[in-house]
């Protein structure tokens, strides 16, 4: 392992970490602006030009607030909860291919931290781990509303993970690989997987909404029933971590959806662009395209939040178990049959 | 390098599995068990069994332990309402534990250090090879296992719907 390799990966990790934090930060601003737009208001406009410094002001406020740990809370777990939520939100980006490899001189730099051959399953594992932050925090608060919310979050995540896993299986049948790099490269140009797996994409997206606890599935933080949800007892930056983790999760799931179904950094006409712009600018344009797709998904997340009302809990479970799972299984069966017929058994 | 990592992780596994037993609070116990499973995941990676590692991660850490935690949080077991065990049960438990220890020590003494298992194919743990093995030579047992699991699932659902049958 040469030292240049270590430096290269370290720089890549630092950049990706920084980008996820900045995007999460400005997602809070974007969310308020989108909400304002959809409700015919102005939104934040005091801090800086068009309210651009609002996230900084919010962050500063979070840091400055008094920190309260309830007397009867389980102290260590109370502190581990938000940290775990943040950690699981951040490590998901490690396997996402951000662009095709850049060639500088004779050195090929892949724009992906690591290409493990079970990349999809890694993402899936991180997602399933994400619920621990909520559960531990909710239980450690020693508050019945927090506990109820933690239990809601756990059962919601477990239920929707099944449908999500099943929709991924249909995708794997099409791509024939679990490595995210190979999946993206298989979608060269406009051969995006969403064209072959439209039902799988819709299933995956609905499950992604549920896994990130976003509206219309934000029952763990249902204010009218549970005060604030699992973070009722939290204050200061610990609360900030929970809120922030949600936005990072949203960014990661947008990136995963763009990678799996919308071609990642592929776009129609990319061969011509790559041939004419050289080995550094070309891949970077691909990265730009990838981020445009991610932003489109993030906007979609917000659009849905301010359009569709929250589900009732029994409706959520009904949708997960009786609609999405059978649909996902049917999708697998149909996909396998079609592939078997095309390949002539 | 790998050997030293193995010993480090193995020590962690043992420490955390002891913590599972010694933790007073059942929720803490489950959390230690999750950490123990995580060290097992690291062991699988060291053995180059990536698929098994990630499945252990998803199924045991991500799903089964969430359900454990779920139930324990709902039960809310505290020291106050835990039934105290009688002295007789405690004495019997100690004797039984010592018997088990003697048996284990005797069994360990009887065996020589076994030959290390040499994998014929070190890449067996990769998804592609594992799949070919499972759906090739081990097709029948694999399918039988899946039918067993399916019947267990159907049985569990049937038990919850007892009144309607």
Short mmCIF file of C-alpha atoms in Angstrom, two decimals:
data_model
loop_
_atom_site.label_atom_id
_atom_site.label_comp_id
_atom_site.label_asym_id
_atom_site.label_seq_id
_atom_site.Cartn_x
_atom_site.Cartn_y
_atom_site.Cartn_z
CA UNK A 1 0.00 0.00 0.00
CA UNK A 2 1.82 3.09 -1.12
CA UNK A 3 1.51 6.40 0.63
CA UNK A 4 0.02 8.17 -2.40
CA UNK A 5 -2.89 5.73 -2.35
CA UNK A 6 -3.59 6.49 1.31
CA UNK A 7 -3.43 10.25 0.71
CA UNK A 8 -5.68 9.96 -2.33
CA UNK A 9 -8.33 8.02 -0.42
CA UNK A 10 -8.05 10.31 2.56
CA UNK A 11 -8.60 13.40 0.42
CA UNK A 12 -11.54 11.72 -1.31
CA UNK A 13 -13.14 10.79 2.02
CA UNK A 14 -12.61 14.31 3.35
CA UNK A 15 -14.15 15.88 0.24
CA UNK A 16 -17.17 13.55 0.29
CA UNK A 17 -17.68 14.12 4.00
CA UNK A 18 -17.50 17.87 3.53
CA UNK A 19 -19.88 17.79 0.58
CA UNK A 20 -22.43 15.68 2.47
CA UNK A 21 -22.35 18.08 5.40
CA UNK A 22 -22.66 21.19 3.24
CA UNK A 23 -25.47 19.67 1.20
CA UNK A 24 -27.27 18.59 4.36
CA UNK A 25 -26.81 22.09 5.76
CA UNK A 26 -28.21 23.78 2.69
CA UNK A 27 -30.97 21.18 2.43
CA UNK A 28 -32.45 22.69 5.59
CA UNK A 29 -32.42 26.07 3.85
CA UNK A 30 -33.76 24.58 0.63
CA UNK A 31 -36.51 22.81 2.53
CA UNK A 32 -37.73 26.07 4.01
CA UNK A 33 -37.50 27.84 0.67
CA UNK A 34 -39.34 25.03 -1.13
CA UNK A 35 -41.99 24.97 1.57
CA UNK A 36 -42.38 28.72 1.23
CA UNK A 37 -42.63 28.45 -2.55
CA UNK A 38 -45.26 25.70 -2.37
CA UNK A 39 -47.27 27.65 0.19
CA UNK A 40 -46.90 30.99 -1.61
CA UNK A 41 -44.70 32.57 1.06
CA UNK A 42 -41.20 34.07 0.97
CA UNK A 43 -39.36 31.83 3.41
CA UNK A 44 -36.19 32.84 5.26
CA UNK A 45 -34.81 36.10 3.82
CA UNK A 46 -33.19 38.00 6.71
CA UNK A 47 -29.73 36.45 7.20
CA UNK A 48 -27.61 37.48 4.23
CA UNK A 49 -28.75 37.85 0.62
CA UNK A 50 -32.01 35.89 0.13
CA UNK A 51 -31.42 34.29 3.53
CA UNK A 52 -28.34 32.40 2.33
CA UNK A 53 -26.72 32.48 5.79
CA UNK A 54 -29.77 31.06 7.52
CA UNK A 55 -28.21 27.55 7.96
CA UNK A 56 -25.15 29.11 9.61
CA UNK A 57 -27.37 31.05 11.97
CA UNK A 58 -29.35 27.89 12.74
CA UNK A 59 -26.18 25.91 13.38
CA UNK A 60 -24.83 28.61 15.69
CA UNK A 61 -28.13 28.66 17.55
CA UNK A 62 -27.98 24.89 18.03
CA UNK A 63 -24.47 25.11 19.46
CA UNK A 64 -25.33 27.98 21.80
CA UNK A 65 -28.48 26.48 23.31
CA UNK A 66 -28.37 25.08 26.81
CA UNK A 67 -27.71 21.39 26.94
CA UNK A 68 -30.06 19.38 29.13
CA UNK A 69 -29.74 15.70 29.97
CA UNK A 70 -32.84 14.50 31.85
CA UNK A 71 -32.10 13.23 35.36
CA UNK A 72 -33.63 9.82 34.83
CA UNK A 73 -32.18 9.33 31.38
CA UNK A 74 -29.64 6.62 30.72
CA UNK A 75 -26.77 9.06 30.36
CA UNK A 76 -24.32 7.25 28.12
CA UNK A 77 -26.92 5.88 25.76
CA UNK A 78 -28.54 9.30 25.66
CA UNK A 79 -25.27 10.66 24.31
CA UNK A 80 -24.50 7.71 22.02
CA UNK A 81 -27.91 7.94 20.27
CA UNK A 82 -27.36 11.11 18.20
CA UNK A 83 -23.75 10.15 17.49
CA UNK A 84 -24.85 6.80 16.12
CA UNK A 85 -27.52 8.47 13.98
CA UNK A 86 -24.87 10.77 12.51
CA UNK A 87 -22.35 7.94 11.99
CA UNK A 88 -24.73 5.65 10.14
CA UNK A 89 -25.89 8.58 8.01
CA UNK A 90 -22.31 9.43 6.99
CA UNK A 91 -20.79 6.00 6.26
CA UNK A 92 -23.29 5.18 3.52
CA UNK A 93 -21.44 7.38 1.01
CA UNK A 94 -18.33 5.16 1.06
CA UNK A 95 -19.44 2.84 -1.74
CA UNK A 96 -21.16 5.32 -4.04
CA UNK A 97 -19.28 5.89 -7.32
CA UNK A 98 -19.30 9.65 -7.83
CA UNK A 99 -17.80 9.64 -11.31
CA UNK A 100 -15.68 7.66 -13.74
CA UNK A 101 -11.96 7.52 -12.97
CA UNK A 102 -9.88 10.66 -13.49
CA UNK A 103 -6.50 10.21 -15.21
CA UNK A 104 -3.78 12.61 -14.11
CA UNK A 105 -0.51 11.85 -15.85
CA UNK A 106 -0.20 8.07 -15.56
CA UNK A 107 -2.20 7.87 -12.36
CA UNK A 108 -5.83 6.68 -12.47
CA UNK A 109 -7.88 8.07 -9.60
CA UNK A 110 -11.25 6.36 -9.13
CA UNK A 111 -13.89 8.72 -7.76
CA UNK A 112 -15.19 6.13 -5.33
CA UNK A 113 -13.85 5.45 -1.87
CA UNK A 114 -14.13 1.68 -2.12
CA UNK A 115 -15.61 -0.70 -4.65
CA UNK A 116 -16.61 -3.73 -2.61
CA UNK A 117 -18.34 -6.49 -4.52
CA UNK A 118 -21.34 -6.43 -2.19
CA UNK A 119 -21.86 -2.67 -2.44
CA UNK A 120 -25.67 -2.76 -2.51
CA UNK A 121 -25.78 -5.00 0.53
CA UNK A 122 -23.42 -2.64 2.34
CA UNK A 123 -25.84 0.24 1.73
CA UNK A 124 -28.65 -1.97 2.87
CA UNK A 125 -26.75 -2.87 6.05
CA UNK A 126 -26.06 0.77 6.84
CA UNK A 127 -29.73 1.57 6.36
CA UNK A 128 -30.77 -1.21 8.69
CA UNK A 129 -28.26 0.01 11.27
CA UNK A 130 -29.67 3.55 11.06
CA UNK A 131 -32.63 2.70 13.24
CA UNK A 132 -30.40 2.08 16.28
CA UNK A 133 -29.65 5.78 16.67
CA UNK A 134 -33.37 6.50 16.92
CA UNK A 135 -34.13 3.49 19.12
CA UNK A 136 -31.30 4.05 21.58
CA UNK A 137 -32.01 7.76 21.84
CA UNK A 138 -35.73 7.20 22.27
CA UNK A 139 -35.28 4.56 24.96
CA UNK A 140 -32.53 6.37 26.84
CA UNK A 141 -34.67 9.52 27.16
CA UNK A 142 -36.89 7.67 29.64
CA UNK A 143 -39.96 9.40 28.25
CA UNK A 144 -42.97 7.43 27.13
CA UNK A 145 -43.50 9.51 23.99
CA UNK A 146 -39.87 9.06 22.99
CA UNK A 147 -40.16 5.32 23.58
CA UNK A 148 -43.35 5.04 21.57
CA UNK A 149 -41.70 6.94 18.77
CA UNK A 150 -38.58 4.75 18.89
CA UNK A 151 -40.74 1.65 18.65
CA UNK A 152 -42.67 3.12 15.75
CA UNK A 153 -39.42 3.89 13.98
CA UNK A 154 -38.13 0.35 14.53
CA UNK A 155 -41.23 -1.39 13.26
CA UNK A 156 -41.54 0.99 10.32
CA UNK A 157 -37.94 0.47 9.26
CA UNK A 158 -38.08 -3.31 9.62
CA UNK A 159 -41.31 -3.49 7.61
CA UNK A 160 -40.06 -1.35 4.76
CA UNK A 161 -36.62 -2.95 4.64
CA UNK A 162 -38.25 -6.15 3.41
CA UNK A 163 -39.93 -4.48 0.45
CA UNK A 164 -36.73 -2.54 -0.24
CA UNK A 165 -34.64 -5.72 -0.26
CA UNK A 166 -37.09 -7.44 -2.57
CA UNK A 167 -37.08 -4.51 -5.00
CA UNK A 168 -33.26 -4.64 -5.02
CA UNK A 169 -33.35 -8.36 -5.89
CA UNK A 170 -35.25 -7.57 -9.10
CA UNK A 171 -32.62 -4.94 -9.90
CA UNK A 172 -29.82 -7.45 -9.31
CA UNK A 173 -31.48 -9.83 -11.77
CA UNK A 174 -31.21 -7.10 -14.41
CA UNK A 175 -27.69 -5.89 -13.61
CA UNK A 176 -26.09 -9.19 -12.60
CA UNK A 177 -23.76 -7.53 -10.13
CA UNK A 178 -23.85 -6.21 -6.58
CA UNK A 179 -20.97 -3.80 -7.07
CA UNK A 180 -22.31 -0.27 -7.42
CA UNK A 181 -19.48 0.56 -9.82
CA UNK A 182 -20.49 -2.24 -12.19
CA UNK A 183 -24.16 -1.32 -11.86
CA UNK A 184 -23.42 2.26 -12.90
CA UNK A 185 -21.17 1.20 -15.76
CA UNK A 186 -23.92 -1.12 -17.00
CA UNK A 187 -26.17 1.92 -17.48
CA UNK A 188 -23.93 3.62 -20.04
CA UNK A 189 -25.47 6.56 -21.91
CA UNK A 190 -29.23 6.43 -21.56
CA UNK A 191 -29.61 2.69 -20.66
CA UNK A 192 -30.80 3.62 -17.21
CA UNK A 193 -32.20 0.89 -15.00
CA UNK A 194 -35.38 2.84 -14.40
CA UNK A 195 -36.37 1.99 -17.99
CA UNK A 196 -36.06 -1.73 -17.24
CA UNK A 197 -37.27 -1.64 -13.65
CA UNK A 198 -39.94 1.09 -13.35
CA UNK A 199 -41.96 -0.80 -10.73
CA UNK A 200 -38.81 -1.64 -8.79
CA UNK A 201 -37.84 2.02 -8.79
CA UNK A 202 -41.18 3.17 -7.42
CA UNK A 203 -41.05 0.49 -4.71
CA UNK A 204 -37.50 1.46 -3.81
CA UNK A 205 -38.38 5.14 -3.66
CA UNK A 206 -41.41 4.63 -1.42
CA UNK A 207 -39.27 2.50 0.89
CA UNK A 208 -36.53 5.13 0.86
CA UNK A 209 -39.07 7.70 2.05
CA UNK A 210 -40.03 5.36 4.88
CA UNK A 211 -36.44 4.50 5.81
CA UNK A 212 -35.42 8.15 6.04
CA UNK A 213 -38.50 8.93 8.16
CA UNK A 214 -39.57 11.60 5.70
CA UNK A 215 -43.13 12.71 5.14
CA UNK A 216 -45.56 11.12 4.36
CA UNK A 217 -43.99 8.42 6.55
CA UNK A 218 -42.59 10.61 9.33
CA UNK A 219 -44.65 8.89 12.01
CA UNK A 220 -41.72 8.61 14.45
CA UNK A 221 -41.82 12.40 14.75
CA UNK A 222 -45.56 12.85 14.53
CA UNK A 223 -46.02 16.04 16.57
CA UNK A 224 -49.74 15.79 17.09
CA UNK A 225 -49.45 12.40 18.77
CA UNK A 226 -45.93 12.23 20.18
CA UNK A 227 -44.92 15.83 21.08
CA UNK A 228 -41.60 15.83 19.19
CA UNK A 229 -41.06 12.13 18.62
CA UNK A 230 -37.89 10.31 19.62
CA UNK A 231 -35.99 13.57 20.17
CA UNK A 232 -38.53 15.13 22.55
CA UNK A 233 -36.01 15.23 25.41
CA UNK A 234 -33.08 16.36 23.31
CA UNK A 235 -31.75 19.87 23.22
CA UNK A 236 -28.84 21.79 21.77
CA UNK A 237 -26.52 20.11 19.26
CA UNK A 238 -27.73 16.61 20.12
CA UNK A 239 -31.10 17.57 18.70
CA UNK A 240 -29.17 19.21 15.87
CA UNK A 241 -27.43 15.91 15.13
CA UNK A 242 -30.73 14.07 14.84
CA UNK A 243 -32.19 16.70 12.53
CA UNK A 244 -28.97 16.86 10.55
CA UNK A 245 -28.73 13.08 10.21
CA UNK A 246 -32.14 13.11 8.55
CA UNK A 247 -30.89 15.48 5.86
CA UNK A 248 -27.70 13.50 5.31
CA UNK A 249 -29.83 10.36 5.01
CA UNK A 250 -31.93 12.14 2.44
CA UNK A 251 -28.81 13.08 0.47
CA UNK A 252 -27.43 9.52 0.64
CA UNK A 253 -30.71 7.93 -0.41
CA UNK A 254 -31.02 10.43 -3.27
CA UNK A 255 -27.49 9.45 -4.35
CA UNK A 256 -28.31 5.74 -4.07
CA UNK A 257 -31.49 6.11 -6.11
CA UNK A 258 -29.64 8.09 -8.78
CA UNK A 259 -26.90 5.43 -8.81
CA UNK A 260 -29.11 2.36 -8.93
CA UNK A 261 -31.90 3.53 -11.21
CA UNK A 262 -30.94 6.79 -12.93
CA UNK A 263 -27.54 5.93 -14.33
CA UNK A 264 -25.33 7.67 -11.76
CA UNK A 265 -22.84 9.79 -13.67
CA UNK A 266 -24.02 8.51 -17.07
CA UNK A 267 -25.91 10.79 -19.42
CA UNK A 268 -26.87 10.63 -23.12
CA UNK A 269 -24.01 11.81 -25.30
CA UNK A 270 -21.37 11.24 -22.65
CA UNK A 271 -19.00 9.48 -25.05
CA UNK A 272 -18.82 12.56 -27.27
CA UNK A 273 -18.27 14.84 -24.25
CA UNK A 274 -15.60 12.53 -22.78
CA UNK A 275 -13.76 12.36 -26.09
CA UNK A 276 -13.74 16.14 -26.49
CA UNK A 277 -12.96 17.34 -22.97
CA UNK A 278 -10.10 15.12 -21.87
CA UNK A 279 -9.53 12.74 -18.97
CA UNK A 280 -10.01 15.28 -16.14
CA UNK A 281 -12.81 17.65 -17.22
CA UNK A 282 -14.89 14.84 -18.80
CA UNK A 283 -15.37 12.79 -15.63
CA UNK A 284 -15.95 15.97 -13.63
CA UNK A 285 -18.85 16.87 -15.95
CA UNK A 286 -20.19 13.39 -15.15
CA UNK A 287 -19.92 14.21 -11.44
CA UNK A 288 -21.85 17.42 -12.09
CA UNK A 289 -24.59 15.48 -13.88
CA UNK A 290 -24.74 13.05 -10.96
CA UNK A 291 -25.20 15.91 -8.53
CA UNK A 292 -27.94 17.45 -10.67
CA UNK A 293 -29.79 14.11 -10.42
CA UNK A 294 -29.22 14.04 -6.66
CA UNK A 295 -30.57 17.58 -6.27
CA UNK A 296 -33.59 16.66 -8.35
CA UNK A 297 -34.31 13.78 -5.97
CA UNK A 298 -33.82 15.98 -2.91
CA UNK A 299 -36.26 18.48 -4.39
CA UNK A 300 -38.68 15.63 -4.98
CA UNK A 301 -38.37 14.58 -1.32
CA UNK A 302 -39.29 18.12 -0.28
CA UNK A 303 -42.04 18.46 -2.84
CA UNK A 304 -43.69 15.30 -1.51
CA UNK A 305 -43.30 16.44 2.09
CA UNK A 306 -45.21 19.67 1.50
CA UNK A 307 -47.85 18.06 -0.73
CA UNK A 308 -48.94 14.76 0.82
CA UNK A 309 -50.34 14.55 4.37
CA UNK A 310 -48.93 12.09 6.88
CA UNK A 311 -50.18 8.49 6.81
CA UNK A 312 -52.02 6.94 9.72
CA UNK A 313 -50.04 4.18 11.40
CA UNK A 314 -52.29 1.30 10.32
CA UNK A 315 -52.27 2.68 6.77
CA UNK A 316 -48.48 2.67 6.86
CA UNK A 317 -48.34 -0.98 7.93
CA UNK A 318 -51.04 -1.93 5.44
CA UNK A 319 -49.12 -0.28 2.61
CA UNK A 320 -45.83 -1.89 3.64
CA UNK A 321 -46.96 -5.45 4.20
CA UNK A 322 -50.01 -5.89 2.00
CA UNK A 323 -49.20 -3.72 -1.00
CA UNK A 324 -45.47 -3.18 -1.39
CA UNK A 325 -44.21 -6.68 -0.46
CA UNK A 326 -46.60 -8.61 -2.77
CA UNK A 327 -45.90 -6.09 -5.53
CA UNK A 328 -42.15 -6.53 -5.05
CA UNK A 329 -42.47 -10.33 -5.19
CA UNK A 330 -44.57 -10.09 -8.35
CA UNK A 331 -41.92 -7.79 -9.79
CA UNK A 332 -39.21 -10.37 -9.09
CA UNK A 333 -41.26 -13.15 -10.71
CA UNK A 334 -42.06 -11.12 -13.83
CA UNK A 335 -38.46 -9.92 -14.17
CA UNK A 336 -37.07 -13.46 -13.84
CA UNK A 337 -39.52 -14.82 -16.40
CA UNK A 338 -38.72 -12.06 -18.89
CA UNK A 339 -34.97 -12.54 -18.43
CA UNK A 340 -35.33 -16.31 -18.80
CA UNK A 341 -37.34 -15.90 -22.02
CA UNK A 342 -34.88 -13.36 -23.49
CA UNK A 343 -31.85 -15.47 -22.68
CA UNK A 344 -33.64 -18.57 -24.02
CA UNK A 345 -33.40 -20.49 -20.76
CA UNK B 1 -0.86 -8.59 10.36
CA UNK B 2 -4.08 -10.61 9.92
CA UNK B 3 -3.21 -12.79 12.91
CA UNK B 4 -2.75 -9.82 15.21
CA UNK B 5 -6.02 -8.29 14.00
CA UNK B 6 -7.69 -11.63 14.62
CA UNK B 7 -6.42 -11.80 18.21
CA UNK B 8 -7.45 -8.20 18.85
CA UNK B 9 -10.97 -8.72 17.49
CA UNK B 10 -11.30 -12.10 19.18
CA UNK B 11 -10.44 -10.50 22.52
CA UNK B 12 -13.08 -7.86 21.87
CA UNK B 13 -15.63 -10.57 21.02
CA UNK B 14 -14.95 -12.33 24.31
CA UNK B 15 -15.06 -9.13 26.34
CA UNK B 16 -18.34 -8.01 24.82
CA UNK B 17 -19.96 -11.44 25.11
CA UNK B 18 -19.03 -11.43 28.80
CA UNK B 19 -20.58 -7.97 29.08
CA UNK B 20 -23.79 -9.42 27.62
CA UNK B 21 -24.01 -11.75 30.60
CA UNK B 22 -22.83 -9.34 33.25
CA UNK B 23 -24.84 -6.27 32.26
CA UNK B 24 -27.58 -5.62 34.82
CA UNK B 25 -29.97 -3.94 32.44
CA UNK B 26 -31.42 -6.23 29.73
CA UNK B 27 -31.38 -3.43 27.15
CA UNK B 28 -27.66 -2.91 27.78
CA UNK B 29 -27.24 -6.67 27.39
CA UNK B 30 -28.82 -6.56 23.95
CA UNK B 31 -26.67 -3.60 22.93
CA UNK B 32 -23.52 -5.50 23.97
CA UNK B 33 -24.79 -8.47 21.98
CA UNK B 34 -25.07 -6.21 18.93
CA UNK B 35 -21.46 -5.13 19.38
CA UNK B 36 -20.48 -8.80 19.72
CA UNK B 37 -22.19 -9.54 16.42
CA UNK B 38 -20.32 -6.67 14.87
CA UNK B 39 -17.01 -8.24 15.91
CA UNK B 40 -18.22 -11.47 14.28
CA UNK B 41 -18.77 -9.50 11.08
CA UNK B 42 -15.13 -8.41 11.28
CA UNK B 43 -14.12 -12.06 11.72
CA UNK B 44 -15.99 -13.00 8.55
CA UNK B 45 -14.24 -10.24 6.64
CA UNK B 46 -10.88 -11.50 7.90
CA UNK B 47 -11.82 -14.93 6.55
CA UNK B 48 -12.57 -13.28 3.17
CA UNK B 49 -16.25 -14.26 3.44
CA UNK B 50 -17.64 -10.89 2.39
CA UNK B 51 -21.14 -12.08 1.61
CA UNK B 52 -21.51 -13.86 4.92
CA UNK B 53 -20.13 -10.79 6.69
CA UNK B 54 -22.62 -8.43 5.14
CA UNK B 55 -25.52 -10.84 5.63
CA UNK B 56 -24.57 -11.25 9.28
CA UNK B 57 -24.52 -7.48 9.47
CA UNK B 58 -27.95 -7.03 7.89
CA UNK B 59 -29.82 -9.99 9.33
CA UNK B 60 -28.42 -10.30 12.84
CA UNK B 61 -27.40 -6.75 13.66
CA UNK B 62 -29.95 -4.95 11.53
CA UNK B 63 -33.08 -7.06 11.86
CA UNK B 64 -33.09 -9.70 14.57
CA UNK B 65 -31.46 -7.56 17.23
CA UNK B 66 -33.79 -4.66 16.42
CA UNK B 67 -36.68 -6.99 17.23
CA UNK B 68 -34.96 -8.12 20.46
CA UNK B 69 -34.45 -4.51 21.47
CA UNK B 70 -38.02 -3.74 20.46
CA UNK B 71 -39.47 -6.39 22.77
CA UNK B 72 -37.17 -5.54 25.68
CA UNK B 73 -37.95 -1.84 25.44
CA UNK B 74 -41.66 -2.62 25.54
CA UNK B 75 -41.27 -4.97 28.50
CA UNK B 76 -39.29 -2.30 30.37
CA UNK B 77 -37.66 -4.75 32.77
CA UNK B 78 -36.29 -3.07 35.86
CA UNK B 79 -34.54 -4.37 38.92
CA UNK B 80 -37.63 -3.51 41.01
CA UNK B 81 -40.07 -5.81 39.31
CA UNK B 82 -37.67 -8.61 38.47
CA UNK B 83 -38.65 -11.70 40.48
CA UNK B 84 -35.93 -12.63 42.99
CA UNK B 85 -34.69 -16.16 42.60
CA UNK B 86 -34.57 -18.39 45.68
CA UNK B 87 -31.28 -19.52 47.22
CA UNK B 88 -31.92 -23.10 46.14
CA UNK B 89 -32.10 -22.08 42.47
CA UNK B 90 -28.88 -20.10 42.83
CA UNK B 91 -27.02 -23.05 44.43
CA UNK B 92 -28.29 -25.42 41.75
CA UNK B 93 -27.22 -22.94 39.08
CA UNK B 94 -23.69 -22.70 40.48
CA UNK B 95 -23.36 -26.50 40.65
CA UNK B 96 -24.68 -26.93 37.11
CA UNK B 97 -22.31 -24.25 35.84
CA UNK B 98 -19.32 -25.93 37.51
CA UNK B 99 -20.31 -29.29 35.99
CA UNK B 100 -20.44 -27.70 32.56
CA UNK B 101 -17.03 -26.11 33.11
CA UNK B 102 -15.51 -29.47 34.14
CA UNK B 103 -17.05 -31.18 31.11
CA UNK B 104 -15.77 -28.50 28.76
CA UNK B 105 -12.28 -28.59 30.28
CA UNK B 106 -12.23 -32.38 30.00
CA UNK B 107 -13.41 -32.27 26.40
CA UNK B 108 -10.79 -29.66 25.51
CA UNK B 109 -8.08 -31.72 27.15
CA UNK B 110 -9.05 -34.80 25.17
CA UNK B 111 -8.64 -33.22 21.75
CA UNK B 112 -5.28 -32.45 20.28
CA UNK B 113 -4.78 -29.19 18.43
CA UNK B 114 -6.68 -29.89 15.25
CA UNK B 115 -5.18 -29.42 11.84
CA UNK B 116 -6.00 -25.99 10.55
CA UNK B 117 -8.68 -26.15 7.90
CA UNK B 118 -7.14 -25.17 4.59
CA UNK B 119 -9.64 -23.73 2.18
CA UNK B 120 -9.24 -25.20 -1.25
CA UNK B 121 -10.68 -22.06 -2.75
CA UNK B 122 -9.95 -18.92 -0.71
CA UNK B 123 -12.46 -16.93 -2.76
CA UNK B 124 -15.34 -19.21 -1.81
CA UNK B 125 -16.91 -16.46 0.29
CA UNK B 126 -17.48 -14.12 -2.65
CA UNK B 127 -21.09 -13.86 -3.78
CA UNK B 128 -20.62 -15.42 -7.19
CA UNK B 129 -18.76 -18.51 -5.96
CA UNK B 130 -21.06 -18.97 -3.00
CA UNK B 131 -24.11 -18.78 -5.25
CA UNK B 132 -22.68 -21.34 -7.66
CA UNK B 133 -21.96 -23.70 -4.77
CA UNK B 134 -25.41 -23.26 -3.25
CA UNK B 135 -27.29 -23.73 -6.50
CA UNK B 136 -24.96 -26.43 -7.83
CA UNK B 137 -23.86 -29.25 -5.52
CA UNK B 138 -25.98 -28.10 -2.58
CA UNK B 139 -29.18 -27.39 -4.51
CA UNK B 140 -31.41 -29.90 -2.70
CA UNK B 141 -30.45 -29.05 0.91
CA UNK B 142 -30.66 -25.34 0.07
CA UNK B 143 -34.17 -25.65 -1.32
CA UNK B 144 -35.25 -27.85 1.58
CA UNK B 145 -33.98 -25.21 4.01
CA UNK B 146 -35.98 -22.53 2.25
CA UNK B 147 -39.13 -24.66 2.40
CA UNK B 148 -38.52 -25.20 6.12
CA UNK B 149 -38.17 -21.46 6.67
CA UNK B 150 -41.30 -20.78 4.63
CA UNK B 151 -43.32 -23.25 6.67
CA UNK B 152 -42.01 -21.64 9.86
CA UNK B 153 -43.15 -18.24 8.59
CA UNK B 154 -46.58 -19.54 7.66
CA UNK B 155 -46.81 -21.21 11.06
CA UNK B 156 -45.94 -17.98 12.88
CA UNK B 157 -48.61 -16.06 10.99
CA UNK B 158 -51.12 -18.83 11.65
CA UNK B 159 -50.43 -18.64 15.39
CA UNK B 160 -51.21 -14.93 15.48
CA UNK B 161 -54.49 -15.47 13.64
CA UNK B 162 -55.64 -18.29 15.89
CA UNK B 163 -59.15 -17.01 16.46
CA UNK B 164 -60.13 -16.91 12.80
CA UNK B 165 -59.12 -20.46 11.83
#
